[in-house]
Short mmCIF file of C-alpha atoms in Angstrom, two decimals:
data_model
loop_
_atom_site.label_atom_id
_atom_site.label_comp_id
_atom_site.label_asym_id
_atom_site.label_seq_id
_atom_site.Cartn_x
_atom_site.Cartn_y
_atom_site.Cartn_z
CA MET A 3 -1.02 14.43 -7.32
CA VAL A 4 1.45 11.15 -7.49
CA LEU A 5 0.15 7.58 -7.63
CA GLU A 6 2.05 4.85 -5.64
CA VAL A 7 2.18 1.72 -6.81
CA ALA A 8 3.41 -1.15 -4.41
CA LEU A 9 3.48 -4.59 -5.56
CA ILE A 10 3.16 -6.77 -2.80
CA ASP A 11 3.45 -10.47 -2.21
CA VAL A 12 1.92 -12.86 0.23
CA MET A 13 2.58 -16.06 1.44
CA PRO A 14 0.95 -18.51 -0.40
CA GLY A 15 -2.18 -19.57 1.97
CA HIS A 16 -2.37 -16.40 3.67
CA GLU A 17 -3.90 -14.10 0.86
CA ASP A 18 -7.47 -14.66 3.21
CA ASP A 19 -5.57 -13.33 5.95
CA PHE A 20 -4.11 -10.92 4.42
CA ALA A 21 -6.79 -9.76 3.09
CA ALA A 22 -8.44 -9.15 6.75
CA ALA A 23 -5.07 -7.34 7.85
CA TYR A 24 -5.78 -4.89 5.01
CA ALA A 25 -9.54 -4.36 6.14
CA GLN A 26 -8.31 -3.74 9.58
CA ALA A 27 -5.34 -1.65 8.17
CA ARG A 28 -7.05 0.52 5.31
CA PRO A 29 -8.13 3.56 7.36
CA VAL A 30 -5.02 3.99 9.43
CA LEU A 31 -3.63 4.76 5.60
CA ALA A 32 -6.36 6.72 4.20
CA GLY A 33 -7.02 9.19 7.53
CA THR A 34 -3.48 10.01 6.69
CA GLU A 35 -3.01 13.94 5.73
CA GLY A 36 -2.05 14.06 1.65
CA CYS A 37 -3.61 10.70 1.05
CA ARG A 38 -6.57 11.50 -1.76
CA SER A 39 -7.55 7.25 -2.25
CA VAL A 40 -6.31 4.05 -1.83
CA ARG A 41 -7.40 0.63 -3.86
CA MET A 42 -5.88 -2.83 -3.06
CA THR A 43 -6.22 -5.15 -6.00
CA ARG A 44 -5.51 -9.00 -6.50
CA GLY A 45 -3.93 -10.97 -9.21
CA VAL A 46 -5.99 -13.13 -11.12
CA GLU A 47 -3.87 -14.88 -12.60
CA SER A 48 -1.23 -14.79 -9.14
CA PRO A 49 -3.81 -15.12 -6.58
CA SER A 50 -0.61 -13.87 -4.59
CA ARG A 51 0.60 -11.04 -5.61
CA PHE A 52 -1.83 -7.86 -4.44
CA VAL A 53 -1.09 -3.99 -5.73
CA LEU A 54 -1.34 -1.39 -4.30
CA LEU A 55 -2.85 2.09 -5.35
CA VAL A 56 -2.45 5.47 -3.36
CA GLU A 57 -3.45 9.15 -4.31
CA TRP A 58 -1.11 11.47 -2.39
CA ASP A 59 -1.13 15.14 -2.91
CA SER A 60 2.43 14.67 -3.60
CA VAL A 61 5.87 12.21 -2.51
CA GLU A 62 6.54 14.00 0.34
CA ALA A 63 2.82 14.22 1.67
CA HIS A 64 3.36 9.96 1.44
CA GLU A 65 7.12 9.64 2.67
CA VAL A 66 6.86 12.70 5.21
CA ASN A 67 3.33 12.27 6.35
CA PHE A 68 3.08 8.26 6.14
CA ARG A 69 6.05 6.52 5.97
CA GLN A 70 7.65 8.96 9.14
CA SER A 71 4.64 8.61 11.33
CA GLU A 72 3.33 6.01 13.71
CA ARG A 73 0.16 5.26 11.20
CA PHE A 74 2.94 3.28 9.72
CA GLN A 75 3.89 1.63 12.02
CA GLN A 76 0.90 0.13 12.63
CA TRP A 77 -0.02 -0.22 9.11
CA ARG A 78 3.34 -2.17 8.73
CA ALA A 79 2.41 -4.64 11.88
CA LEU A 80 -1.09 -5.23 10.48
CA ILE A 81 0.00 -6.13 7.03
CA GLY A 82 3.49 -7.26 6.99
CA PRO A 83 3.18 -10.15 8.33
CA HIS A 84 1.92 -11.91 5.68
CA PHE A 85 4.51 -10.46 3.25
CA ALA A 86 6.83 -13.34 1.02
CA ASN A 87 9.73 -10.65 1.03
CA PRO A 88 9.33 -6.69 0.87
CA PRO A 89 7.38 -5.06 -1.55
CA LEU A 90 7.97 -3.16 -4.40
CA VAL A 91 6.91 0.03 -4.44
CA GLU A 92 6.98 3.32 -6.88
CA HIS A 93 5.47 6.28 -7.25
CA PHE A 94 3.91 7.56 -10.44
CA ILE A 95 2.61 10.89 -12.33
CA ASP A 96 0.42 11.45 -15.55
CA VAL A 97 0.99 11.41 -18.51
CA THR A 98 -0.66 14.84 -20.23
CA ALA A 99 -1.53 13.86 -23.90
#
């Protein structure tokens, strides 16, 4: 399992519109093969900053099943107009103790 972490800065004044667009777009992402869970959080100190957390079966599930599909185009068309700049996206794996 890998965790996709996307730091999303939204244009000031677009926060509520972005949240509404995310509500529409979430099923597009969540329905992708290899997607285990989707969670969006909003900054307390920085309310125009959102963090998207997506658990994937693998990096390939994200990159191939989603990013290279029509689903990504639908997702981006809904939420992209609210971005202040392109999101910073990285993948993480658990550290065993």
